[in-house]
Short mmCIF file of C-alpha atoms and ligand atoms in Angstrom, two decimals:
data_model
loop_
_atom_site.label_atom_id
_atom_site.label_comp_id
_atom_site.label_asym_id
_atom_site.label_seq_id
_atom_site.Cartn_x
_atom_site.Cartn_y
_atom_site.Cartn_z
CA UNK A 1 123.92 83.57 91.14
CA UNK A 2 121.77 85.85 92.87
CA UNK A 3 122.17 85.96 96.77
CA UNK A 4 120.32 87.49 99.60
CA UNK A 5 119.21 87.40 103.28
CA UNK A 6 115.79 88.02 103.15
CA UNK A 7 112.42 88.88 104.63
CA UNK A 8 109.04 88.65 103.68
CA UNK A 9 106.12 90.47 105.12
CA UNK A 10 102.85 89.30 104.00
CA UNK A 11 104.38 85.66 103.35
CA UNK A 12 101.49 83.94 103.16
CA UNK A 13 99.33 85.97 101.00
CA UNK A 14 99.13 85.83 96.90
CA UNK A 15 102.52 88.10 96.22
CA UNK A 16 104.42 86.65 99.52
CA UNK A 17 103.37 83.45 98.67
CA UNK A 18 104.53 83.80 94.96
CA UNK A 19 107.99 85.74 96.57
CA UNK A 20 108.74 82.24 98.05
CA UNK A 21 108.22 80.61 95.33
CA UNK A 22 110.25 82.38 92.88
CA UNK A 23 112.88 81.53 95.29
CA UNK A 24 112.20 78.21 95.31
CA UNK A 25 112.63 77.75 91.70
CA UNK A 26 115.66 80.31 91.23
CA UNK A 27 116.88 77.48 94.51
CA UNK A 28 116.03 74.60 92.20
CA UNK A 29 117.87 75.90 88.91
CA UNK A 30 120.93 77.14 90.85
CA UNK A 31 120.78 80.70 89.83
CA UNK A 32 119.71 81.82 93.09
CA UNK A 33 120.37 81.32 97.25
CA UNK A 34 118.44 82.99 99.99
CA UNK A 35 119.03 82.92 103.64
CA UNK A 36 115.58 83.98 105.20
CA UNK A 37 115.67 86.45 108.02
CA UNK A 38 111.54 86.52 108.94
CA UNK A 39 108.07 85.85 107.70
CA UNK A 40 105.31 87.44 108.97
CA UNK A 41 101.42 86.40 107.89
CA UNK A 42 97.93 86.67 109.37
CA UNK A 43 95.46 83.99 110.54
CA UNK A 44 96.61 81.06 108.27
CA UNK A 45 98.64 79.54 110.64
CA UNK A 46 99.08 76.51 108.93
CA UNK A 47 100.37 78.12 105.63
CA UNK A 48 102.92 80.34 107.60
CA UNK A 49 104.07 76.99 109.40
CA UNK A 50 104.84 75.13 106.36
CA UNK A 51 106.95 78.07 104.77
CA UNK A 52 108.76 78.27 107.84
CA UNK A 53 109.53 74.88 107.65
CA UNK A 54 110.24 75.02 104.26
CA UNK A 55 112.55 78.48 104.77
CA UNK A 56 113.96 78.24 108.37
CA UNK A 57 113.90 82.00 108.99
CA UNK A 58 115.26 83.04 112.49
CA UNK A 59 111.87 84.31 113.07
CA UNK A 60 107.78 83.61 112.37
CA UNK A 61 105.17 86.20 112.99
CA UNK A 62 101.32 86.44 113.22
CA UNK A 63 99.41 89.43 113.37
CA UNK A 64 97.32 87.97 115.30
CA UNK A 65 98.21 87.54 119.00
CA UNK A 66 95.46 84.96 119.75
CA UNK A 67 96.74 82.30 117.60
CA UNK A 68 100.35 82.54 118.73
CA UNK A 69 100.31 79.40 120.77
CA UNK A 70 98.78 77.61 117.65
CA UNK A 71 101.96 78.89 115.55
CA UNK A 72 104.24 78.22 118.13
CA UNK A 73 102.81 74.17 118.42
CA UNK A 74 102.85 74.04 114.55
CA UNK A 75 106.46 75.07 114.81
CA UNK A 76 107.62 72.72 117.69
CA UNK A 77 110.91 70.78 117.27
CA UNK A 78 112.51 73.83 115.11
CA UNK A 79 114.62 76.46 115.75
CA UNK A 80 112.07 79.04 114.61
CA UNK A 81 111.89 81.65 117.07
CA UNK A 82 107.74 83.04 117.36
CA UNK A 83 106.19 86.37 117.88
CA UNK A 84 102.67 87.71 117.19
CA UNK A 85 100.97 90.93 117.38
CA UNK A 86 101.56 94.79 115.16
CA UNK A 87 104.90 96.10 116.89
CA UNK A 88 106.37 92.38 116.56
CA UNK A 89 105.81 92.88 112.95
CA UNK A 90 107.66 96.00 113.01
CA UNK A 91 110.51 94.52 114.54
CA UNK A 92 111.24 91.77 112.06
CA UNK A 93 110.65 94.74 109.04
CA UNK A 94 113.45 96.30 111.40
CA UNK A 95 115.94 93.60 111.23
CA UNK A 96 119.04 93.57 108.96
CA UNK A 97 118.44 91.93 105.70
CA UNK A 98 119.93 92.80 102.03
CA UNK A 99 116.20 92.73 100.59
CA UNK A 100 112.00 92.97 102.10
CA UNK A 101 109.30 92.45 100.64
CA UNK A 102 106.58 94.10 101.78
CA UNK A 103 103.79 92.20 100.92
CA UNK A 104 101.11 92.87 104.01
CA UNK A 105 97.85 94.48 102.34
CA UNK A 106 95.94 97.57 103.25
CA UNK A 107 97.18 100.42 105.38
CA UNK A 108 97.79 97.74 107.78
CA UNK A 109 101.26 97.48 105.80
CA UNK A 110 102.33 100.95 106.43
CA UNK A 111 104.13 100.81 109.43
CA UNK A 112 106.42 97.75 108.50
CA UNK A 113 107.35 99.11 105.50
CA UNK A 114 108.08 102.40 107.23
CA UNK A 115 110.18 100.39 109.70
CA UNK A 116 111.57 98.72 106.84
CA UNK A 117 112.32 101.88 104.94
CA UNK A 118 114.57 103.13 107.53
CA UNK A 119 116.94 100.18 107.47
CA UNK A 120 119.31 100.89 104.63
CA UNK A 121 118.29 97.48 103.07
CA UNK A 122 116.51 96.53 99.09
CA UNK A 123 112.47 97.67 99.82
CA UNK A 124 110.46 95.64 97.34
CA UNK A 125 107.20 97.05 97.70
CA UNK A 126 103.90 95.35 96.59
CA UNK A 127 101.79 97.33 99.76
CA UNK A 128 101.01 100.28 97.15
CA UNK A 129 98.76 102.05 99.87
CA UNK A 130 101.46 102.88 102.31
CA UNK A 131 102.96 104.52 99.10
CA UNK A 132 99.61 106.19 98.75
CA UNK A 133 99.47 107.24 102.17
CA UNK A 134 102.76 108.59 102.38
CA UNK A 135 104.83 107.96 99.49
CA UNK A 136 107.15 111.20 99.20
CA UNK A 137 108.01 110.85 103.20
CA UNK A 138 108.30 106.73 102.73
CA UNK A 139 110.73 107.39 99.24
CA UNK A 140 112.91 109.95 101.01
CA UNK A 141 113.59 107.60 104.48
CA UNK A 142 114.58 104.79 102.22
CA UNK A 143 117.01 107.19 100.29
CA UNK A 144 118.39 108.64 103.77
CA UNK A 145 118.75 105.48 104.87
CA UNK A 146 121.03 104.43 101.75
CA UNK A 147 118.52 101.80 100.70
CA UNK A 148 116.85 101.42 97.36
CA UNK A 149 112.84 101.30 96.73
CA UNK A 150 111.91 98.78 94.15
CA UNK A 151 108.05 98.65 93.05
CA UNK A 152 106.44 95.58 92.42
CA UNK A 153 103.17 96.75 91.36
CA UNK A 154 103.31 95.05 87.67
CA UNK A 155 102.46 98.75 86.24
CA UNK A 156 105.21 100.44 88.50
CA UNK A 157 108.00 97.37 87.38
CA UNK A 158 106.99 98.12 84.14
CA UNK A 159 107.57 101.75 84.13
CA UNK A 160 110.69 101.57 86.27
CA UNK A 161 112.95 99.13 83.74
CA UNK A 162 111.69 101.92 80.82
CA UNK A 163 112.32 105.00 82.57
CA UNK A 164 115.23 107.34 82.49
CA UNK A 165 115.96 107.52 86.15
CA UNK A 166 119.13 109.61 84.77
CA UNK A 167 117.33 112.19 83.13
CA UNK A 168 113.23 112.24 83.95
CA UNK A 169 113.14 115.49 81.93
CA UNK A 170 113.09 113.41 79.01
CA UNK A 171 109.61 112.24 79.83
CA UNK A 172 106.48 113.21 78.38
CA UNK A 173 103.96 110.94 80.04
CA UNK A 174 103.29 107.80 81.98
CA UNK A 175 100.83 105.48 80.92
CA UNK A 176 99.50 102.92 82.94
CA UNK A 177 97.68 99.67 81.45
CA UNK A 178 94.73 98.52 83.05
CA UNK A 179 92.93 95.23 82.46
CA UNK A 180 89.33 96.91 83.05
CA UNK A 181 88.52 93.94 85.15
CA UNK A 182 85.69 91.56 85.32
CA UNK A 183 83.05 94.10 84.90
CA UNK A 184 84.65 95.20 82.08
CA UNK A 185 81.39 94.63 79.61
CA UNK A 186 78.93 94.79 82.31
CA UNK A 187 76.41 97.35 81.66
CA UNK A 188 75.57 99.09 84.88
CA UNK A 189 72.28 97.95 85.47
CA UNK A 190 73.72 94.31 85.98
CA UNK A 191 76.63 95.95 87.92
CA UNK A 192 74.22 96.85 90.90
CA UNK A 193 73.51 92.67 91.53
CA UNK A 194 77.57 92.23 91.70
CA UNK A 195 78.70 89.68 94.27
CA UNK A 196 82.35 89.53 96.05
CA UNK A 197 82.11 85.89 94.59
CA UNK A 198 81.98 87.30 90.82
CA UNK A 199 84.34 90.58 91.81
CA UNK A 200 87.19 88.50 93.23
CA UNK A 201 87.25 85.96 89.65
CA UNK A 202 89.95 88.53 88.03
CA UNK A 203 90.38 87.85 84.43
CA UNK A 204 94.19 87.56 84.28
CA UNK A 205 95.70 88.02 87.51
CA UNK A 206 95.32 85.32 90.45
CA UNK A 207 95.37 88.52 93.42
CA UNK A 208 94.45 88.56 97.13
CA UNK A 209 90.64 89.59 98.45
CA UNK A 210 90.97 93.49 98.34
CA UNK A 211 93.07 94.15 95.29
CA UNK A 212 90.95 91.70 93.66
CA UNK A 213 87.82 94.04 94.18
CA UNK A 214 89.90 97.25 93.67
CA UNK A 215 90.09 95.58 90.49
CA UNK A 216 86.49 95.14 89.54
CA UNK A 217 85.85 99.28 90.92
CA UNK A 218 89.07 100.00 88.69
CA UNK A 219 89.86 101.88 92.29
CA UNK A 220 93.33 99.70 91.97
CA UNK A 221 94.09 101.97 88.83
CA UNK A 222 93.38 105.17 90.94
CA UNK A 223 95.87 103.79 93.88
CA UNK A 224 98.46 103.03 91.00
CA UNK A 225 98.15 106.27 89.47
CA UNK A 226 98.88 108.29 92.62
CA UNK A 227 101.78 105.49 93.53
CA UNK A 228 103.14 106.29 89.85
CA UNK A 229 102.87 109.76 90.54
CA UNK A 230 105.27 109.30 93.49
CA UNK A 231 107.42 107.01 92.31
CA UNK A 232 108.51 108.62 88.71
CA UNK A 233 107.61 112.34 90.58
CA UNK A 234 104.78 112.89 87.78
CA UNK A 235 101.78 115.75 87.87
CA UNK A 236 98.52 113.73 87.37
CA UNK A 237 98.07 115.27 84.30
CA UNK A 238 100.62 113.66 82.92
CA UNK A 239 99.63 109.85 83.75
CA UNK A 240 97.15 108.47 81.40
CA UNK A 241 95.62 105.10 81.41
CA UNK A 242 93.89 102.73 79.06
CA UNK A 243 92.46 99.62 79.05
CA UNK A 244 94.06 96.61 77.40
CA UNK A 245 92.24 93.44 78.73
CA UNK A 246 95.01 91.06 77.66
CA UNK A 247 97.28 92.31 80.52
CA UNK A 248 100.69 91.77 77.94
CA UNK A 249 101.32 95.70 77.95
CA UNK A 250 102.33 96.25 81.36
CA UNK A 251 102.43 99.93 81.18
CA UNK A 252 104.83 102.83 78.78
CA UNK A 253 107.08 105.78 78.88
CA UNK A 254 106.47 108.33 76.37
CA UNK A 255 109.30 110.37 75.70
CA UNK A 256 109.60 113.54 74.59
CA UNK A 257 110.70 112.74 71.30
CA UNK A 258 107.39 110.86 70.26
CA UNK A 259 109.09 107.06 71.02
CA UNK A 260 106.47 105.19 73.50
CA UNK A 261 108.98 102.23 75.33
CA UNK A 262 106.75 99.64 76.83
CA UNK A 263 107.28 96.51 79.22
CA UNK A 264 105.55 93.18 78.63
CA UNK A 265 105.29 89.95 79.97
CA UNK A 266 102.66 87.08 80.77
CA UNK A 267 100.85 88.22 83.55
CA UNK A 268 102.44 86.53 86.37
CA UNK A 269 103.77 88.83 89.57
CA UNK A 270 106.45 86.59 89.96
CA UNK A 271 108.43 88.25 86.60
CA UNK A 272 107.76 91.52 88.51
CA UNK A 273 109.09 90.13 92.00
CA UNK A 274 111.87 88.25 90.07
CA UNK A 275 113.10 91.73 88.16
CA UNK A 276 113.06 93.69 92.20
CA UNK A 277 114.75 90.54 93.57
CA UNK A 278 117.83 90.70 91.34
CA UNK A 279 117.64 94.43 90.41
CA UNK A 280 120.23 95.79 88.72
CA UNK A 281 121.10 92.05 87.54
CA UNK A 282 118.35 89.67 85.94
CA UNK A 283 117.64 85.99 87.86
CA UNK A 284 116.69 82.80 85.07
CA UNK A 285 113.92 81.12 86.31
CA UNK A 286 111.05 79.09 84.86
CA UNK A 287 109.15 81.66 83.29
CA UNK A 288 106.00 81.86 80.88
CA UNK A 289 107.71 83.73 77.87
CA UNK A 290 105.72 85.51 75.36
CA UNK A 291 104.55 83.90 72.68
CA UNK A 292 103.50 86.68 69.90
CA UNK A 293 102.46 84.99 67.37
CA UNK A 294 99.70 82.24 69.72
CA UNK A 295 98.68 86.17 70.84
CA UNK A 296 97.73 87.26 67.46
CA UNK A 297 96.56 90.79 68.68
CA UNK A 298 96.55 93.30 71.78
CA UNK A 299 93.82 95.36 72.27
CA UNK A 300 93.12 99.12 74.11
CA UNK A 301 90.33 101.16 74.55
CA UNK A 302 89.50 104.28 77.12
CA UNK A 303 88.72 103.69 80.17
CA UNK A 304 84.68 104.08 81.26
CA UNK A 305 84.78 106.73 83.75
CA UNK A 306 81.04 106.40 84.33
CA UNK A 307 80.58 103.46 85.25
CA UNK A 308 84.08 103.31 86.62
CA UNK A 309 83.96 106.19 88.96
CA UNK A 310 86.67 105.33 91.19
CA UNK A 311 89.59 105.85 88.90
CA UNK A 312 88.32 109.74 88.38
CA UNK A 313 88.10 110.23 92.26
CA UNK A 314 91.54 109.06 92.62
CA UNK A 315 92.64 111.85 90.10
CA UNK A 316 90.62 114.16 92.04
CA UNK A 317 92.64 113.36 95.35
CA UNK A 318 96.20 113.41 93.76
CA UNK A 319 95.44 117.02 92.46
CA UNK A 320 93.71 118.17 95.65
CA UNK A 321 97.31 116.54 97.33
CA UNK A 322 98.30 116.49 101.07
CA UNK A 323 96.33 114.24 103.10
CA UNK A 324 93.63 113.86 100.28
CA UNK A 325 95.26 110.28 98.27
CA UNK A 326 95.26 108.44 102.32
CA UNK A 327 91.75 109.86 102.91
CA UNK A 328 90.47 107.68 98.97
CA UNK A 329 92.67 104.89 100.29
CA UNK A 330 91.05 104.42 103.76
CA UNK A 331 87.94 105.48 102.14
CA UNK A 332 88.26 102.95 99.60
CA UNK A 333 89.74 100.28 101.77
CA UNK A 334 86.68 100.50 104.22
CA UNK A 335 84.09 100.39 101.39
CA UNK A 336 86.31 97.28 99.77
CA UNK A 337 86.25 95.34 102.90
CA UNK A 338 82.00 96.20 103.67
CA UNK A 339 81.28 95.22 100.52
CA UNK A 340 83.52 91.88 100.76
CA UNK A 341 81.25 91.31 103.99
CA UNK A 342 78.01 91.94 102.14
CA UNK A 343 77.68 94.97 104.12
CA UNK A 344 77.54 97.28 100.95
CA UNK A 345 76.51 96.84 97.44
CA UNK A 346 79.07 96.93 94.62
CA UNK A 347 78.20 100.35 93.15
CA UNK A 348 78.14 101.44 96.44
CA UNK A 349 81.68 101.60 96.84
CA UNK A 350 82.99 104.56 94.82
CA UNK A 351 79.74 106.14 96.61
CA UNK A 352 81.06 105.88 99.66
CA UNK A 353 84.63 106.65 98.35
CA UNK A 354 83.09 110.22 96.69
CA UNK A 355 81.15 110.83 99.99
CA UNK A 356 83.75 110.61 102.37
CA UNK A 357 86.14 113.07 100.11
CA UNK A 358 84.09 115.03 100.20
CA UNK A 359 83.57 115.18 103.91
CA UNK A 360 86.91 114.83 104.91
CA UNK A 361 87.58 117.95 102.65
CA UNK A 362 84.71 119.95 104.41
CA UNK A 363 86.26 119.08 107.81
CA UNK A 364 89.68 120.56 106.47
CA UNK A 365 91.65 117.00 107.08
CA UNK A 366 95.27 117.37 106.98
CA UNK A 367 98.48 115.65 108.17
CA UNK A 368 99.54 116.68 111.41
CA UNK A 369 102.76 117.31 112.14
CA UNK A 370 105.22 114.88 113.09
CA UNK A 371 106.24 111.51 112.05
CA UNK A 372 105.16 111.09 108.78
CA UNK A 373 103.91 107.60 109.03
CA UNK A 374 101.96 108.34 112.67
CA UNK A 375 100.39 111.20 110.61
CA UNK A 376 99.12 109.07 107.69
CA UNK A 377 97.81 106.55 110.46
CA UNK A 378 95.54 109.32 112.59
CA UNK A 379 93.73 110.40 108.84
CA UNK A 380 93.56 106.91 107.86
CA UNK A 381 91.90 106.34 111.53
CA UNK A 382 89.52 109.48 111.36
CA UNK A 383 88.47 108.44 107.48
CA UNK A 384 87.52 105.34 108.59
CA UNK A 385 85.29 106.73 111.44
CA UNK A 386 83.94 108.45 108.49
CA UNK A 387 83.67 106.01 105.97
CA UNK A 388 81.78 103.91 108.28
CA UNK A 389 79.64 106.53 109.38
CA UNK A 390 77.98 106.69 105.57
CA UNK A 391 78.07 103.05 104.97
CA UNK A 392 75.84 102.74 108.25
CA UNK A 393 73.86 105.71 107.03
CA UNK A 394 73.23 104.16 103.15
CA UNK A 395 72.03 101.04 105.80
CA UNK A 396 69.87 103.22 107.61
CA UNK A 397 68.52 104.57 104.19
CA UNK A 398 67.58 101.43 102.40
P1 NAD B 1 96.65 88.97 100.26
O1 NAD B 1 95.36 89.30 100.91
O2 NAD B 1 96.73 87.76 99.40
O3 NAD B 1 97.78 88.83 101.39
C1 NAD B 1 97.94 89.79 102.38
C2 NAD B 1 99.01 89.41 103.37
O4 NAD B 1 98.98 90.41 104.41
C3 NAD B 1 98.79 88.07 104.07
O5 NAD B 1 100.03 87.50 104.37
C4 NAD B 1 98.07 88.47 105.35
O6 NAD B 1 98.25 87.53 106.39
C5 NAD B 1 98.74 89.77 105.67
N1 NAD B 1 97.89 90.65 106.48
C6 NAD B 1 96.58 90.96 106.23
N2 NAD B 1 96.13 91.80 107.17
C7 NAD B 1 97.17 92.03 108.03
C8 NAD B 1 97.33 92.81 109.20
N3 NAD B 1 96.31 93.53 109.71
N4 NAD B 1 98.53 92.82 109.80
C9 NAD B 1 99.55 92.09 109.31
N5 NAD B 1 99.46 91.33 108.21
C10 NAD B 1 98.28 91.30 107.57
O7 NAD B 1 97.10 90.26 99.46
P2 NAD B 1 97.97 90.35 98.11
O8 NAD B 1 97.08 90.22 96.94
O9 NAD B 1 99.17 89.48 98.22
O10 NAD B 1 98.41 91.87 98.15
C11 NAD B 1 99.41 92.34 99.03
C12 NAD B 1 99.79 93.75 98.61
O11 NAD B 1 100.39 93.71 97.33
C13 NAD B 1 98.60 94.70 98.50
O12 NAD B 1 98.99 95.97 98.91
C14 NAD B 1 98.30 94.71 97.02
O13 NAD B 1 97.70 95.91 96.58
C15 NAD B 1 99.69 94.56 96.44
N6 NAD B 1 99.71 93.96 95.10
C16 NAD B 1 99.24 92.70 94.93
C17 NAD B 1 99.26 92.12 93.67
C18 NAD B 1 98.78 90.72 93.45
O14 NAD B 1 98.92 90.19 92.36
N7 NAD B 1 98.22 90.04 94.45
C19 NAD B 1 99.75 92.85 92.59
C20 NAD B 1 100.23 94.14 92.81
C21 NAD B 1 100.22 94.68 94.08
MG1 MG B 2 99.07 96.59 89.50
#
């Protein structure tokens, strides 16, 4: 029987969402109990009400301060204490739990699960750009606070239960799995007519708005790479990735001795969630297994770095290092977002993505010095400035 106080930030997106219901069913077949500290979700007050109801935590949060009297009425007659706004975010990742998720999406995750990093407690995190932003800073305050990251990323979870965390020397490579996304067999003539509609209908994996179209730019892949990088403490050069649509594979360790050891699953985050919320142990729940056989085949191929530019530019950023992997995330998280609001066509995106590198890197952008986290916020700030400047100048063009 697993048991933990938890909270979950980003409760009412796709992997908070699926965090609370894991626990419902590990609840329902007796092999786990939670306690739940805090949940903390955006504009969908009504969602966030009914897992509060459902969960009972001490405290409910929305980002947004304008709809805290609407989450405060939805909660009447509970116990449920209410907050809204950034810092009172922070302060429920601050709270003493045995286990967060940290499930908010964009850089807007980074400083919970900074605050959350320097409590000592279990970090599950799914926000891979605060890892991108800041990873080696964000891995050494969990470790000084005695806490424990666990990824969630289905490639990272992967890689973690194969890897020799004992002895990384005996590592060759890393290679991450990528489904290829919709556009996988879209030849790039039809790619410049791509709507959010058709970019957010993932293949395999039922995912949130902007992870959804990182996806379909195979950008996602680039963020993963640099969080893998950080995570397992790998040179780019030795993180490879291939494509292998049928999302079974969820990514290898080669060793040095020639012996590749892979993870694989159904694609369904909540095996990844369920392996961070009972790491070391294992909790039973209702799971899809495998079924081989009904399979019949996997299949791989390389990735299309043409018409997939994204994934290369990411590469480019981890080797240029220091401030360069939070300048492609902000970058790329603007250029997601504008094309999301029809405000930039799909093609567009690495564009933008390649422009603004390559700015930034003419202005000499760097971390200043400081908090780690308050530095990765001013270059995310100042890329966005940027990235915003050449979306409103590829407007001004066409
Ligand atoms: P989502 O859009 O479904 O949910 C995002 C959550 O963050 C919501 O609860 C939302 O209310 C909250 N949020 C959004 N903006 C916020 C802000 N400014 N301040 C505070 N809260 C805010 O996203 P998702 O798909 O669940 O992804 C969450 C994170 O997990 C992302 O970093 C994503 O890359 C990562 N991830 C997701 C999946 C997946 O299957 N969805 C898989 C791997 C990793
Ligand atoms: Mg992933």
């Amino acid at each position: 029987m697993i048991r933990r106080r938890i909270t979950v930030l980003g409760a009412t997106g796709s992997v908070g969402a699926s965090t609370l219901d894991l626990m419902a069913q590990a609840e329902a077949t007796g092999t786990g109990a939670f306690e739940v500290e805090a949940l903390t979700g955006g504009a969908n007050i009504a969602k966030l009400a009914e897992q509060a109801r459902r969960w009972r935590p001490k405290l409910a949060v929305t980002a947004d301060p304008a709809r805290l009297n609407d989450l405060r009425d939805a909660l009447s007659g509970t116990d449920v204490a209410v907050a809204a706004g950034d810092a009172a975010i922070v302060e429920a990742a601050t709270r003493p739990v045995d286990w967060i998720m940290a499930s908010i999406v964009g850089a807007a995750g980074l400083k919970s699960a900074w605050a959350a990093a320097g409590t000592g407690a279990t970090l599950a995190l799914a926000n891979k750009e605060s890892l991108v932003c800041c990873g080696p800073a964000l891995i050494e305050r969990v470790k000084r606070a005695g806490g424990r990251l666990i990824p969630v990323d289905s490639e990272h979870s992967a890689i973690f239960q194969v890897f020799p965390a004992e002895a990384p020397e005996r590592v060759a490579k890393l290679i991450l799995t990528a489904s290829g996304g919709p556009f996988r067999q879209t030849p790039r003539e039809q790619m410049v007519a791509i709507t959010p509609e058709q970019a957010v209908a993932h293949p395999n994996w039922s995912m949130g708005a902007k992870i959804s179209v990182d996806s379909a730019t195979m950008a996602n892949k680039g963020l993963e790479m640099i969080e893998a990088a950080y995570l397992f403490d790998m040179p780019q050069d030795r993180i490879d990735v291939v494509v292998h649509p049928e999302s079974i594979i969820h990514s290898l360790v080669e060793y040095v001795d020639g012996s590749t050891l892979a993870q694989m699953g159904p694609p369904d985050m909540r095996t990844p969630i369920a392996c961070a919320l009972a790491w070391p142990d294992r909790i039973a729940w209702p799971a899809q297994k495998l079924d081989l056989a009904a399979l019949g085949r996997l299949t791989f191929e390389a990735p299309d770095l043409t018409r997939f530019p994204a994934l290369d530019l990411a590469r480019q950023a981890l080797k240029a290092g220091g401030a360069t992997p939070a300048v492609f995330n902000a970058a790329n998280e603007v250029a997601a977002f504008a094309f999301l609001d029809r405000k930039l066509a799909f093609l567009n995106i690495a564009a933008v993505v390649a422009e603004t590198l390559e700015r930034a890197t003419k202005a000499g952008m760097a971390f200043g010095s400081g908090d780690a986290c308050g530095a990765a916020l001013s270059v995310d700030a100042e890329t966005r400035r940027m990235a915003e400047s050449v979306i409103a100048g590829l407007a001004n063009a066409a």
